[in-house]
Amino acid sequence: MPTYRSACPYDCPDGCSLLVETQGDRVCAVTGDPANPYTQGRVCGKMRHLPQAVNSPHRILTPLRRTGEKGEGKFAPISWAEAVEEISARWKELMARYGAETILPCSYAGTMGAVQRHGGDGFFHALGAAELVRTLCSSGKSAGWERVMGTSCDLSPWDVAHSDLILVWSSDLLSTRIHLVPFLRQARDRGAKVVLIDVYANPTEMFAHQTLLVKPGSDGALALSLLQVLDAEGLTDQVYLAAHTTGWEELRATLGRWIPEATQAITGLEPETVRALARDYGRAKAPCIILGSGFSRSGNGGEATRAIAALPAAVGAWAKQGGGTYGVCSSPNLVDKSLMKRPDLAGPGRQQVNINQIGPALLGEEVKTPIHSLYVYHCNPASVLSDQNGVLRGLERQDLFTVVHERYMTDTAKYADIILPAPYMVECEDLYTPYGYRQIQYMRPVVSPPGEVKSNWEVFSLLARAMGIEDPHFQRGAGELCREMVEGSAALTPGEKERVLAGEPVVLETPFPLPVETADGRIHLA
C-alpha cells in the first residue's frame, strides 16, 4: 500500500509528523514519521485510531437542511448550490435589517492549519461580521509573557535534556506533551532534579523527585515568594540582571511583602519548603521551568505568568544551556499568517464577542447588535464553551440562523439550520506550525474527500462569491496560499523552503543564547 506524509492538525504542542497508508481513497493506517526528530515516529491514540474516524459510516457527506425542531437532529439532504443560496440569502436579509455585525463566527482549534483554521478570519472581516475574541485557552499566559519577554521564544524540547533542575509547573506531560518525556528522562539520567508544581498530583508525578501542591490561583504568589528568597539570600545573578533586564530594582522593592511566611496561607506551602525550592533554583547550573497553561486560566493568570517569567531572568538562567522556560512560545510565526487572517479587511469599531461569552451574547446580553446568525466551524460550542446552559438556550432560539460546518452530528450540529460536510486533514491541503517547537510541514491531501465534503477554505471561497466579495484573495487555491507563505518566510533558508514544499517535516534549531525580542532587547521586570 502507498504511504504518504501528513501531519496532525489538532490543538497539541507536539505537532506529530505522520505516515498515512492508503488503499485507493481509503485510509488504512496512520503511524509516526521517524523523520521528525522530536516526535520520532511516536503518535497518540487519536492518530492511531484515525482510520476508524475517517472511514466511519456516520460521517456527514452532503449538505443538510433542518426538518425537525432545533436540537432534535432531523435533517434532509440538499445540494451545495441550495445550501450556499440559502445561507447567502438569509445573511443578506439579516445584514439589510440589522447590519453585518448580527452575524457571528464561532471557531477555535479543531484544526491548527494556517489555511483551514485562519481562512475564515479574512472572510468575516470582509463581510463586516462581528469579531470573535478567542481567549479560550492561554490568552492570559500569552499576555503576561509578552509584558516581560515581548515576542521572545523559549527553549526547544531537546534543550530540556541539558537542565539540572526542572520545575514542571502546571503541566501534565503524560497527557499533553508526551514527546517531551524522553528529554525529561535524559535530564534525570544526567542527575537533574524534577519538581512537580500543580494543584493536584497528576500522572507526571512518577518522574518527579518532589511534588508541591499549591492552592488554585496561587502560582503568582509562589513565584514572587521564590523571588523574595532568591534576592534575600544573594542567589540572583546581578551581572545578568544589569546587562539584560530593566525594572529589577522596582520589582525587588515589592518583594518584602512576599516572604514565605506571608504567602503560606495563599499557597498552602510551608515557608521552609518554599525556601528550599528557591535555594535549589538559585544554585542550579541551568534551571528550567516547563510551564503549562492551567495556572493561567484564572483572574490573575497573566500576572502570575509575569511573576514566573521573572524567575529565569533573576538567576541568569537564559545564559546557560538548558536554562530558562519551555512551553510558552516555542513555535514562533515561521510563516506570516496574516495572508490568511487579512487584518487589512477588518473595518474599525466592529462589535466584539468574547468566546467565553457566546452564551450571553446569543441571549442578547452585552451586545450592541443582537446576534441573529451563528456560523460554526472546527468548534463544538454546545459541548466545550463556558456557560453550557446559556449556549444551549441561545442555540434553541427560533430566530437564530445557525450554520455548522462539521464531520459528524455533534451536539452543536443538532441545532443547526444548515449543516455543511467537513473533511479530515488527510483530505485537504494545509500548512502546520505546531506551538511546542520550531517546526513546519506542508501537507497535501492523501485521499479524496468522500461524498460532497469541502474544506473550510473551499466553503469560504464559495460564500465570498455568493456574498459579492470581490477580493481576488478568495479566488486562490489552498496550495497557492501555502506556497506563498512558505516562500515569504524569513525564518527558512531556500533549502528549507524546498524541503517544506516537498512535504518533509522541517525542524529548525533554536539559537543559543536565545535573543530577547523586546523593543529594547531587554527583559522587562518592572
Short mmCIF file of C-alpha atoms in Angstrom, two decimals:
data_model
loop_
_atom_site.label_atom_id
_atom_site.label_comp_id
_atom_site.label_asym_id
_atom_site.label_seq_id
_atom_site.Cartn_x
_atom_site.Cartn_y
_atom_site.Cartn_z
CA MET A 1 0.00 0.00 0.00
CA PRO A 2 1.30 3.50 -0.79
CA THR A 3 2.39 5.65 2.14
CA TYR A 4 2.20 9.43 2.24
CA ARG A 5 3.50 12.09 4.60
CA SER A 6 0.98 14.04 6.65
CA ALA A 7 0.73 15.96 9.92
CA CYS A 8 -1.58 16.02 12.92
CA PRO A 9 -3.87 19.08 12.82
CA TYR A 10 -5.06 19.00 16.42
CA ASP A 11 -4.52 21.50 19.23
CA CYS A 12 -1.40 19.94 20.73
CA PRO A 13 2.10 21.43 21.08
CA ASP A 14 3.77 18.30 19.72
CA GLY A 15 2.55 18.57 16.11
CA CYS A 16 3.24 14.96 15.15
CA SER A 17 4.52 14.17 11.68
CA LEU A 18 2.65 11.21 10.25
CA LEU A 19 2.85 8.45 7.68
CA VAL A 20 -0.52 7.53 6.19
CA GLU A 21 -1.07 4.22 4.40
CA THR A 22 -3.86 4.24 1.86
CA GLN A 23 -5.64 1.89 -0.49
CA GLY A 24 -7.43 3.85 -3.16
CA ASP A 25 -9.34 6.57 -1.31
CA ARG A 26 -9.36 4.67 1.95
CA VAL A 27 -7.04 5.42 4.87
CA CYS A 28 -5.75 2.11 6.21
CA ALA A 29 -3.17 3.02 8.86
CA VAL A 30 -1.55 6.03 10.49
CA THR A 31 1.88 5.84 12.12
CA GLY A 32 4.51 8.33 13.21
CA ASP A 33 7.09 9.68 10.78
CA PRO A 34 10.59 8.99 12.17
CA ALA A 35 11.92 11.88 10.07
CA ASN A 36 10.69 14.31 12.72
CA PRO A 37 13.46 14.47 15.36
CA TYR A 38 11.06 15.50 18.10
CA THR A 39 8.06 13.20 17.65
CA GLN A 40 10.40 10.40 16.46
CA GLY A 41 7.71 8.16 15.00
CA ARG A 42 5.51 8.08 18.10
CA VAL A 43 1.83 9.04 17.93
CA CYS A 44 -1.02 9.15 20.42
CA GLY A 45 -4.23 7.13 20.36
CA LYS A 46 -6.12 9.81 18.42
CA MET A 47 -3.91 9.36 15.40
CA ARG A 48 -3.59 5.59 15.71
CA HIS A 49 -7.37 5.35 15.51
CA LEU A 50 -7.75 7.99 12.80
CA PRO A 51 -8.63 5.45 10.05
CA GLN A 52 -11.74 4.45 12.00
CA ALA A 53 -12.86 8.07 12.13
CA VAL A 54 -12.03 8.93 8.51
CA ASN A 55 -13.79 5.81 7.20
CA SER A 56 -16.74 6.00 9.59
CA PRO A 57 -20.19 5.41 8.10
CA HIS A 58 -21.52 8.11 10.45
CA ARG A 59 -19.78 10.99 8.68
CA ILE A 60 -21.87 13.76 7.17
CA LEU A 61 -21.26 13.61 3.41
CA THR A 62 -23.72 16.09 1.94
CA PRO A 63 -25.21 19.46 2.92
CA LEU A 64 -28.25 19.11 5.15
CA ARG A 65 -31.27 21.29 5.98
CA ARG A 66 -33.10 21.01 9.28
CA THR A 67 -36.54 19.37 9.09
CA GLY A 68 -37.29 18.88 12.80
CA GLU A 69 -37.10 21.04 15.90
CA LYS A 70 -33.82 22.61 16.93
CA GLY A 71 -31.81 20.08 18.91
CA GLU A 72 -33.86 17.16 17.56
CA GLY A 73 -31.25 16.22 14.95
CA LYS A 74 -33.61 15.73 11.98
CA PHE A 75 -32.27 16.85 8.60
CA ALA A 76 -32.72 16.24 4.89
CA PRO A 77 -30.01 16.34 2.19
CA ILE A 78 -29.75 19.33 -0.12
CA SER A 79 -27.25 20.34 -2.80
CA TRP A 80 -24.32 22.68 -2.30
CA ALA A 81 -25.99 25.19 -4.61
CA GLU A 82 -29.11 25.17 -2.42
CA ALA A 83 -27.06 25.47 0.76
CA VAL A 84 -24.97 28.40 -0.46
CA GLU A 85 -28.04 30.14 -1.86
CA GLU A 86 -29.96 29.78 1.41
CA ILE A 87 -27.03 30.93 3.55
CA SER A 88 -26.25 33.96 1.39
CA ALA A 89 -29.93 34.94 1.05
CA ARG A 90 -30.51 34.76 4.80
CA TRP A 91 -27.32 36.70 5.53
CA LYS A 92 -28.17 39.43 3.03
CA GLU A 93 -31.62 39.74 4.56
CA LEU A 94 -30.22 39.93 8.11
CA MET A 95 -27.49 42.39 7.11
CA ALA A 96 -30.03 44.68 5.48
CA ARG A 97 -32.16 44.61 8.61
CA TYR A 98 -29.60 44.64 11.44
CA GLY A 99 -26.19 45.24 9.87
CA ALA A 100 -23.38 42.76 9.23
CA GLU A 101 -22.47 42.58 12.93
CA THR A 102 -25.58 40.49 13.51
CA ILE A 103 -23.55 37.57 12.06
CA LEU A 104 -21.09 35.90 14.46
CA PRO A 105 -18.44 33.30 13.53
CA CYS A 106 -17.60 30.65 16.09
CA SER A 107 -14.38 28.67 15.67
CA TYR A 108 -11.42 27.63 17.73
CA ALA A 109 -8.81 24.91 17.34
CA GLY A 110 -10.44 21.92 15.68
CA THR A 111 -7.72 22.33 13.09
CA MET A 112 -4.46 24.21 13.56
CA GLY A 113 -3.55 24.61 9.89
CA ALA A 114 -2.72 28.09 8.63
CA VAL A 115 -5.21 27.98 5.75
CA GLN A 116 -8.10 25.95 7.13
CA ARG A 117 -8.00 27.49 10.62
CA HIS A 118 -7.50 31.13 9.67
CA GLY A 119 -9.23 31.29 6.28
CA GLY A 120 -12.47 32.35 7.91
CA ASP A 121 -10.87 35.38 9.55
CA GLY A 122 -10.39 37.21 6.29
CA PHE A 123 -13.85 36.22 5.06
CA PHE A 124 -15.69 37.52 8.12
CA HIS A 125 -13.52 40.66 8.13
CA ALA A 126 -14.57 41.34 4.54
CA LEU A 127 -18.19 40.59 5.39
CA GLY A 128 -18.11 43.04 8.31
CA ALA A 129 -19.41 40.44 10.74
CA ALA A 130 -18.98 40.59 14.49
CA GLU A 131 -15.49 39.66 15.63
CA LEU A 132 -14.94 36.64 17.86
CA VAL A 133 -12.29 37.25 20.52
CA ARG A 134 -10.70 33.82 21.02
CA THR A 135 -9.49 33.87 24.62
CA LEU A 136 -10.46 30.29 25.41
CA CYS A 137 -7.10 28.70 26.21
CA SER A 138 -3.96 30.62 27.16
CA SER A 139 -4.52 34.28 26.32
CA GLY A 140 -3.72 35.35 29.89
CA LYS A 141 -0.47 33.41 29.80
CA SER A 142 0.45 34.89 26.41
CA ALA A 143 -0.32 38.43 27.55
CA GLY A 144 1.76 38.04 30.72
CA TRP A 145 4.68 36.58 28.80
CA GLU A 146 4.58 39.41 26.28
CA ARG A 147 4.77 42.04 29.02
CA VAL A 148 8.04 40.52 30.24
CA MET A 149 9.57 38.90 27.17
CA GLY A 150 7.92 40.60 24.19
CA THR A 151 7.82 38.23 21.24
CA SER A 152 10.77 36.18 22.52
CA CYS A 153 10.56 32.42 22.24
CA ASP A 154 11.73 30.00 24.87
CA LEU A 155 13.58 26.70 24.84
CA SER A 156 13.15 23.85 22.40
CA PRO A 157 12.17 20.48 23.89
CA TRP A 158 15.62 18.95 23.44
CA ASP A 159 17.14 21.82 25.44
CA VAL A 160 15.36 20.45 28.49
CA ALA A 161 17.74 17.47 28.50
CA HIS A 162 20.59 19.83 29.48
CA SER A 163 18.89 21.17 32.61
CA ASP A 164 19.93 20.13 36.10
CA LEU A 165 16.72 21.30 37.81
CA ILE A 166 13.33 21.06 36.13
CA LEU A 167 10.17 22.58 37.58
CA VAL A 168 7.17 21.01 35.84
CA TRP A 169 4.77 23.81 36.63
CA SER A 170 1.06 23.27 35.96
CA SER A 171 1.63 20.68 33.25
CA ASP A 172 0.69 17.01 32.89
CA LEU A 173 3.33 15.89 30.42
CA LEU A 174 2.00 12.35 30.06
CA SER A 175 -1.32 13.72 28.82
CA THR A 176 -0.34 16.87 26.95
CA ARG A 177 3.34 16.69 25.95
CA ILE A 178 4.17 13.01 25.60
CA HIS A 179 7.11 13.62 23.26
CA LEU A 180 8.83 15.80 25.86
CA VAL A 181 9.05 12.91 28.32
CA PRO A 182 12.16 11.30 26.72
CA PHE A 183 14.08 14.57 27.14
CA LEU A 184 12.92 14.82 30.73
CA ARG A 185 14.20 11.29 31.28
CA GLN A 186 17.54 12.21 29.70
CA ALA A 187 17.89 15.10 32.13
CA ARG A 188 17.01 12.82 35.06
CA ASP A 189 19.57 10.26 33.93
CA ARG A 190 22.18 13.02 33.97
CA GLY A 191 21.27 13.88 37.55
CA ALA A 192 18.62 16.57 37.17
CA LYS A 193 16.11 17.02 39.95
CA VAL A 194 12.47 17.17 38.83
CA VAL A 195 9.84 19.02 40.88
CA LEU A 196 6.13 18.92 40.01
CA ILE A 197 4.15 22.05 40.96
CA ASP A 198 0.41 21.75 40.48
CA VAL A 199 -2.93 21.84 42.24
CA TYR A 200 -3.19 18.06 42.14
CA ALA A 201 -0.77 15.16 41.73
CA ASN A 202 -1.06 14.48 38.01
CA PRO A 203 0.48 11.37 36.39
CA THR A 204 3.75 13.18 35.66
CA GLU A 205 4.46 12.74 39.37
CA MET A 206 6.04 9.38 38.52
CA PHE A 207 9.03 11.29 37.08
CA ALA A 208 9.28 13.82 39.91
CA HIS A 209 11.58 13.72 42.91
CA GLN A 210 9.24 16.11 44.72
CA THR A 211 5.61 17.19 44.32
CA LEU A 212 4.39 20.55 45.61
CA LEU A 213 0.63 21.03 45.63
CA VAL A 214 -0.48 24.65 45.70
CA LYS A 215 -3.90 26.20 46.11
CA PRO A 216 -5.60 27.14 42.81
CA GLY A 217 -4.76 30.66 41.71
CA SER A 218 -1.71 30.98 43.98
CA ASP A 219 1.06 30.34 41.41
CA GLY A 220 1.94 34.02 41.15
CA ALA A 221 2.29 34.29 44.91
CA LEU A 222 4.63 31.29 44.91
CA ALA A 223 6.77 32.80 42.14
CA LEU A 224 7.03 36.13 44.00
CA SER A 225 7.92 34.31 47.20
CA LEU A 226 10.68 32.41 45.37
CA LEU A 227 11.98 35.72 44.01
CA GLN A 228 11.98 37.17 47.53
CA VAL A 229 14.10 34.31 48.85
CA LEU A 230 16.47 34.46 45.87
CA ASP A 231 17.01 38.16 46.49
CA ALA A 232 17.29 37.92 50.26
CA GLU A 233 19.82 35.09 50.15
CA GLY A 234 22.01 36.57 47.42
CA LEU A 235 21.14 33.94 44.81
CA THR A 236 20.32 36.34 41.98
CA ASP A 237 22.69 36.96 39.06
CA GLN A 238 23.40 40.68 39.32
CA VAL A 239 25.63 40.70 36.24
CA TYR A 240 22.89 39.18 34.07
CA LEU A 241 20.21 41.43 35.57
CA ALA A 242 22.28 44.56 34.85
CA ALA A 243 23.09 43.54 31.29
CA HIS A 244 19.80 42.01 30.12
CA THR A 245 16.87 43.36 32.14
CA THR A 246 15.10 46.54 33.15
CA GLY A 247 12.97 47.12 36.23
CA TRP A 248 14.69 44.69 38.60
CA GLU A 249 15.11 47.26 41.35
CA GLU A 250 11.46 48.27 41.02
CA LEU A 251 10.33 44.65 41.29
CA ARG A 252 12.81 43.99 44.08
CA ALA A 253 11.31 46.81 46.14
CA THR A 254 7.97 44.99 46.25
CA LEU A 255 9.28 41.59 47.31
CA GLY A 256 9.28 42.21 51.05
CA ARG A 257 5.55 41.56 51.23
CA TRP A 258 6.04 38.13 49.63
CA ILE A 259 8.16 36.38 52.25
CA PRO A 260 7.25 32.67 52.51
CA GLU A 261 5.54 33.22 55.88
CA ALA A 262 3.23 35.77 54.24
CA THR A 263 2.36 33.54 51.29
CA GLN A 264 1.80 30.34 53.28
CA ALA A 265 -1.91 30.97 53.70
CA ILE A 266 -2.20 31.79 49.98
CA THR A 267 -0.23 28.89 48.51
CA GLY A 268 -0.62 26.28 51.24
CA LEU A 269 3.15 25.62 51.25
CA GLU A 270 5.30 25.64 54.37
CA PRO A 271 7.84 28.52 54.42
CA GLU A 272 10.82 26.18 54.59
CA THR A 273 9.50 24.25 51.57
CA VAL A 274 9.48 27.48 49.56
CA ARG A 275 12.93 28.47 50.78
CA ALA A 276 14.37 25.06 49.91
CA LEU A 277 12.92 25.25 46.40
CA ALA A 278 14.30 28.78 45.93
CA ARG A 279 17.75 27.64 47.05
CA ASP A 280 17.67 24.68 44.67
CA TYR A 281 16.62 27.00 41.86
CA GLY A 282 19.19 29.67 42.63
CA ARG A 283 22.06 27.19 42.96
CA ALA A 284 21.22 25.12 39.87
CA LYS A 285 23.57 25.47 36.92
CA ALA A 286 20.75 25.52 34.34
CA PRO A 287 17.26 25.56 35.92
CA CYS A 288 14.33 25.05 33.57
CA ILE A 289 10.62 25.69 34.10
CA ILE A 290 8.29 23.59 31.94
CA LEU A 291 5.28 25.88 32.08
CA GLY A 292 1.78 24.66 31.35
CA SER A 293 -1.32 26.79 30.88
CA GLY A 294 -3.74 25.57 33.52
CA PHE A 295 -2.48 28.01 36.17
CA SER A 296 -3.16 30.96 33.85
CA ARG A 297 -6.88 30.24 33.49
CA SER A 298 -7.83 32.40 36.43
CA GLY A 299 -8.36 36.08 37.03
CA ASN A 300 -4.70 36.67 37.86
CA GLY A 301 -3.28 34.31 35.22
CA GLY A 302 -1.48 36.99 33.25
CA GLU A 303 0.14 38.48 36.33
CA ALA A 304 1.13 35.02 37.57
CA THR A 305 2.85 34.44 34.23
CA ARG A 306 4.79 37.69 34.64
CA ALA A 307 6.00 36.59 38.08
CA ILE A 308 7.06 33.14 36.86
CA ALA A 309 8.75 34.63 33.78
CA ALA A 310 10.87 36.81 36.08
CA LEU A 311 12.46 33.77 37.76
CA PRO A 312 14.89 32.69 34.98
CA ALA A 313 15.92 36.31 34.48
CA ALA A 314 16.64 36.73 38.18
CA VAL A 315 19.16 33.88 38.21
CA GLY A 316 20.53 34.39 34.68
CA ALA A 317 19.18 31.03 33.53
CA TRP A 318 18.84 32.17 29.93
CA ALA A 319 22.62 32.41 29.64
CA LYS A 320 23.00 28.69 30.39
CA GLN A 321 22.24 25.86 28.00
CA GLY A 322 19.08 24.16 29.21
CA GLY A 323 18.12 27.09 31.44
CA GLY A 324 15.00 29.23 31.04
CA THR A 325 11.44 28.17 30.34
CA TYR A 326 9.81 25.74 27.94
CA GLY A 327 6.15 25.70 26.97
CA VAL A 328 5.34 29.37 26.42
CA CYS A 329 6.38 30.42 22.94
CA SER A 330 8.47 27.69 21.37
CA SER A 331 6.85 27.98 17.94
CA PRO A 332 7.12 31.49 16.56
CA ASN A 333 5.40 32.55 13.40
CA LEU A 334 7.66 30.78 10.95
CA VAL A 335 5.29 31.99 8.28
CA ASP A 336 3.22 35.15 8.01
CA LYS A 337 -0.35 34.00 8.67
CA SER A 338 -1.71 37.49 8.09
CA LEU A 339 -2.06 36.33 4.49
CA MET A 340 -4.98 34.24 5.75
CA LYS A 341 -6.15 36.40 8.65
CA ARG A 342 -6.31 39.53 6.45
CA PRO A 343 -6.50 42.16 9.20
CA ASP A 344 -6.46 44.77 6.43
CA LEU A 345 -10.04 43.78 5.55
CA ALA A 346 -11.34 44.44 9.07
CA GLY A 347 -13.38 47.59 9.43
CA PRO A 348 -12.96 49.82 12.51
CA GLY A 349 -15.15 49.55 15.57
CA ARG A 350 -16.76 46.21 14.83
CA GLN A 351 -18.74 44.50 17.54
CA GLN A 352 -16.60 42.06 19.51
CA VAL A 353 -17.84 38.96 21.30
CA ASN A 354 -15.55 37.05 23.65
CA ILE A 355 -15.71 33.31 23.03
CA ASN A 356 -16.29 32.80 26.76
CA GLN A 357 -19.40 34.99 26.50
CA ILE A 358 -21.10 33.39 23.50
CA GLY A 359 -23.96 32.11 25.66
CA PRO A 360 -24.89 35.57 27.00
CA ALA A 361 -24.28 37.10 23.55
CA LEU A 362 -26.73 34.71 21.89
CA LEU A 363 -29.25 35.63 24.59
CA GLY A 364 -28.86 39.33 23.79
CA GLU A 365 -26.74 40.27 26.78
CA GLU A 366 -23.89 42.81 26.49
CA VAL A 367 -24.07 43.15 22.70
CA LYS A 368 -24.86 46.36 20.86
CA THR A 369 -26.21 44.49 17.83
CA PRO A 370 -28.27 41.33 18.54
CA ILE A 371 -26.80 38.15 17.07
CA HIS A 372 -29.18 36.60 14.52
CA SER A 373 -26.81 34.20 12.76
CA LEU A 374 -24.05 31.92 14.02
CA TYR A 375 -21.53 30.23 11.71
CA VAL A 376 -19.68 27.38 13.45
CA TYR A 377 -16.56 25.74 12.04
CA HIS A 378 -13.95 23.47 13.68
CA CYS A 379 -15.62 24.02 17.03
CA ASN A 380 -18.40 22.40 19.08
CA PRO A 381 -19.64 25.25 21.30
CA ALA A 382 -22.56 23.26 22.77
CA SER A 383 -20.01 20.96 24.40
CA VAL A 384 -16.83 22.94 25.01
CA LEU A 385 -17.60 26.60 25.78
CA SER A 386 -18.28 28.35 29.07
CA ASP A 387 -21.85 28.54 30.37
CA GLN A 388 -23.08 25.47 28.51
CA ASN A 389 -26.69 26.04 29.54
CA GLY A 390 -26.57 29.58 28.22
CA VAL A 391 -25.08 28.40 24.92
CA LEU A 392 -27.81 25.77 24.55
CA ARG A 393 -30.56 28.29 25.29
CA GLY A 394 -29.07 30.55 22.65
CA LEU A 395 -28.89 27.77 20.09
CA GLU A 396 -32.56 26.97 20.75
CA ARG A 397 -33.65 30.42 19.55
CA GLN A 398 -36.02 30.13 16.62
CA ASP A 399 -34.80 33.44 15.18
CA LEU A 400 -31.11 32.39 15.21
CA PHE A 401 -29.96 31.18 11.79
CA THR A 402 -27.20 28.68 12.55
CA VAL A 403 -24.81 27.12 10.04
CA VAL A 404 -22.45 24.36 11.19
CA HIS A 405 -19.56 23.00 9.10
CA GLU A 406 -18.89 19.61 10.65
CA ARG A 407 -17.95 15.96 10.10
CA TYR A 408 -20.47 14.36 12.46
CA MET A 409 -23.80 15.11 14.07
CA THR A 410 -22.31 16.84 17.10
CA ASP A 411 -24.25 18.41 19.96
CA THR A 412 -23.97 21.76 18.17
CA ALA A 413 -24.88 20.40 14.72
CA LYS A 414 -28.23 19.19 16.08
CA TYR A 415 -29.22 22.84 16.50
CA ALA A 416 -28.16 23.91 13.01
CA ASP A 417 -30.46 25.16 10.27
CA ILE A 418 -27.87 24.17 7.66
CA ILE A 419 -25.07 21.63 8.09
CA LEU A 420 -22.13 21.57 5.67
CA PRO A 421 -19.92 18.44 5.38
CA ALA A 422 -16.33 18.92 6.54
CA PRO A 423 -13.09 16.98 5.85
CA TYR A 424 -10.27 15.41 7.82
CA MET A 425 -6.77 16.80 7.32
CA VAL A 426 -5.83 13.86 5.07
CA GLU A 427 -8.42 15.16 2.61
CA CYS A 428 -7.29 18.78 2.24
CA GLU A 429 -4.24 20.98 1.78
CA ASP A 430 -2.68 23.00 4.58
CA LEU A 431 0.42 24.23 6.39
CA TYR A 432 1.17 23.35 10.02
CA THR A 433 3.42 25.09 12.55
CA PRO A 434 3.00 23.47 15.99
CA TYR A 435 3.47 25.61 19.07
CA GLY A 436 5.73 23.24 21.01
CA TYR A 437 8.87 23.67 18.90
CA ARG A 438 10.11 25.32 15.70
CA GLN A 439 8.67 23.03 13.06
CA ILE A 440 6.77 23.46 9.81
CA GLN A 441 5.13 20.96 7.48
CA TYR A 442 3.16 21.35 4.27
CA MET A 443 0.51 18.74 3.71
CA ARG A 444 -1.20 17.72 0.51
CA PRO A 445 -4.37 15.61 0.56
CA VAL A 446 -3.56 11.89 0.53
CA VAL A 447 -7.11 10.72 -0.24
CA SER A 448 -10.03 12.39 -1.97
CA PRO A 449 -12.76 13.72 0.31
CA PRO A 450 -15.79 11.44 0.37
CA GLY A 451 -19.20 12.46 -0.88
CA GLU A 452 -19.60 16.21 -1.21
CA VAL A 453 -17.20 17.15 1.59
CA LYS A 454 -15.49 20.54 1.22
CA SER A 455 -12.75 22.20 3.25
CA ASN A 456 -13.14 25.41 5.24
CA TRP A 457 -11.31 27.38 2.59
CA GLU A 458 -13.42 25.98 -0.24
CA VAL A 459 -16.59 26.93 1.61
CA PHE A 460 -15.41 30.45 2.39
CA SER A 461 -14.46 30.91 -1.25
CA LEU A 462 -17.97 29.82 -2.29
CA LEU A 463 -19.62 32.10 0.26
CA ALA A 464 -17.40 35.04 -0.72
CA ARG A 465 -18.62 34.80 -4.30
CA ALA A 466 -22.23 34.42 -3.19
CA MET A 467 -21.95 37.47 -0.92
CA GLY A 468 -20.38 39.61 -3.63
CA ILE A 469 -16.92 39.86 -2.04
CA GLU A 470 -14.64 40.61 -4.97
CA ASP A 471 -11.22 40.48 -3.34
CA PRO A 472 -9.11 38.11 -5.51
CA HIS A 473 -7.76 36.52 -2.32
CA PHE A 474 -10.88 34.36 -2.14
CA GLN A 475 -10.31 33.04 -5.64
CA ARG A 476 -6.95 31.49 -4.79
CA GLY A 477 -6.40 27.83 -4.00
CA ALA A 478 -5.13 26.49 -0.68
CA GLY A 479 -1.94 25.15 -2.29
CA GLU A 480 -1.10 28.53 -3.78
CA LEU A 481 -1.60 30.20 -0.41
CA CYS A 482 0.57 27.62 1.36
CA ARG A 483 3.37 28.12 -1.15
CA GLU A 484 3.23 31.90 -0.78
CA MET A 485 3.51 31.66 3.00
CA VAL A 486 6.49 29.31 2.72
CA GLU A 487 8.26 31.33 0.03
CA GLY A 488 7.75 34.52 2.03
CA SER A 489 9.17 33.12 5.27
CA ALA A 490 12.18 35.00 6.61
CA ALA A 491 12.90 32.15 9.04
CA LEU A 492 13.53 29.50 6.38
CA THR A 493 16.56 29.11 4.12
CA PRO A 494 16.00 28.40 0.40
CA GLY A 495 16.88 24.76 1.02
CA GLU A 496 14.44 24.52 3.93
CA LYS A 497 11.69 26.03 1.80
CA GLU A 498 12.26 23.38 -0.84
CA ARG A 499 12.07 20.65 1.77
CA VAL A 500 8.86 22.07 3.24
CA LEU A 501 7.18 22.25 -0.15
CA ALA A 502 8.27 18.67 -0.80
CA GLY A 503 6.24 17.64 2.27
CA GLU A 504 9.11 17.00 4.69
CA PRO A 505 8.81 17.90 8.36
CA VAL A 506 11.37 20.68 8.75
CA VAL A 507 12.57 21.37 12.29
CA LEU A 508 14.62 24.49 13.00
CA GLU A 509 17.28 24.76 15.67
CA THR A 510 16.75 27.27 18.45
CA PRO A 511 19.62 29.78 18.73
CA PHE A 512 21.68 29.90 21.91
CA PRO A 513 21.64 32.14 23.75
CA LEU A 514 18.05 32.95 22.90
CA PRO A 515 17.58 36.51 21.62
CA VAL A 516 15.38 38.74 23.75
CA GLU A 517 12.83 40.13 21.32
CA THR A 518 11.53 43.24 23.04
CA ALA A 519 11.72 46.81 21.76
CA ASP A 520 14.90 47.49 23.74
CA GLY A 521 16.28 43.95 23.72
CA ARG A 522 15.87 43.59 27.48
CA ILE A 523 13.63 41.54 29.76
CA HIS A 524 11.07 43.79 31.45
CA LEU A 525 10.68 43.08 35.17
CA ALA A 526 9.06 46.27 36.49
#
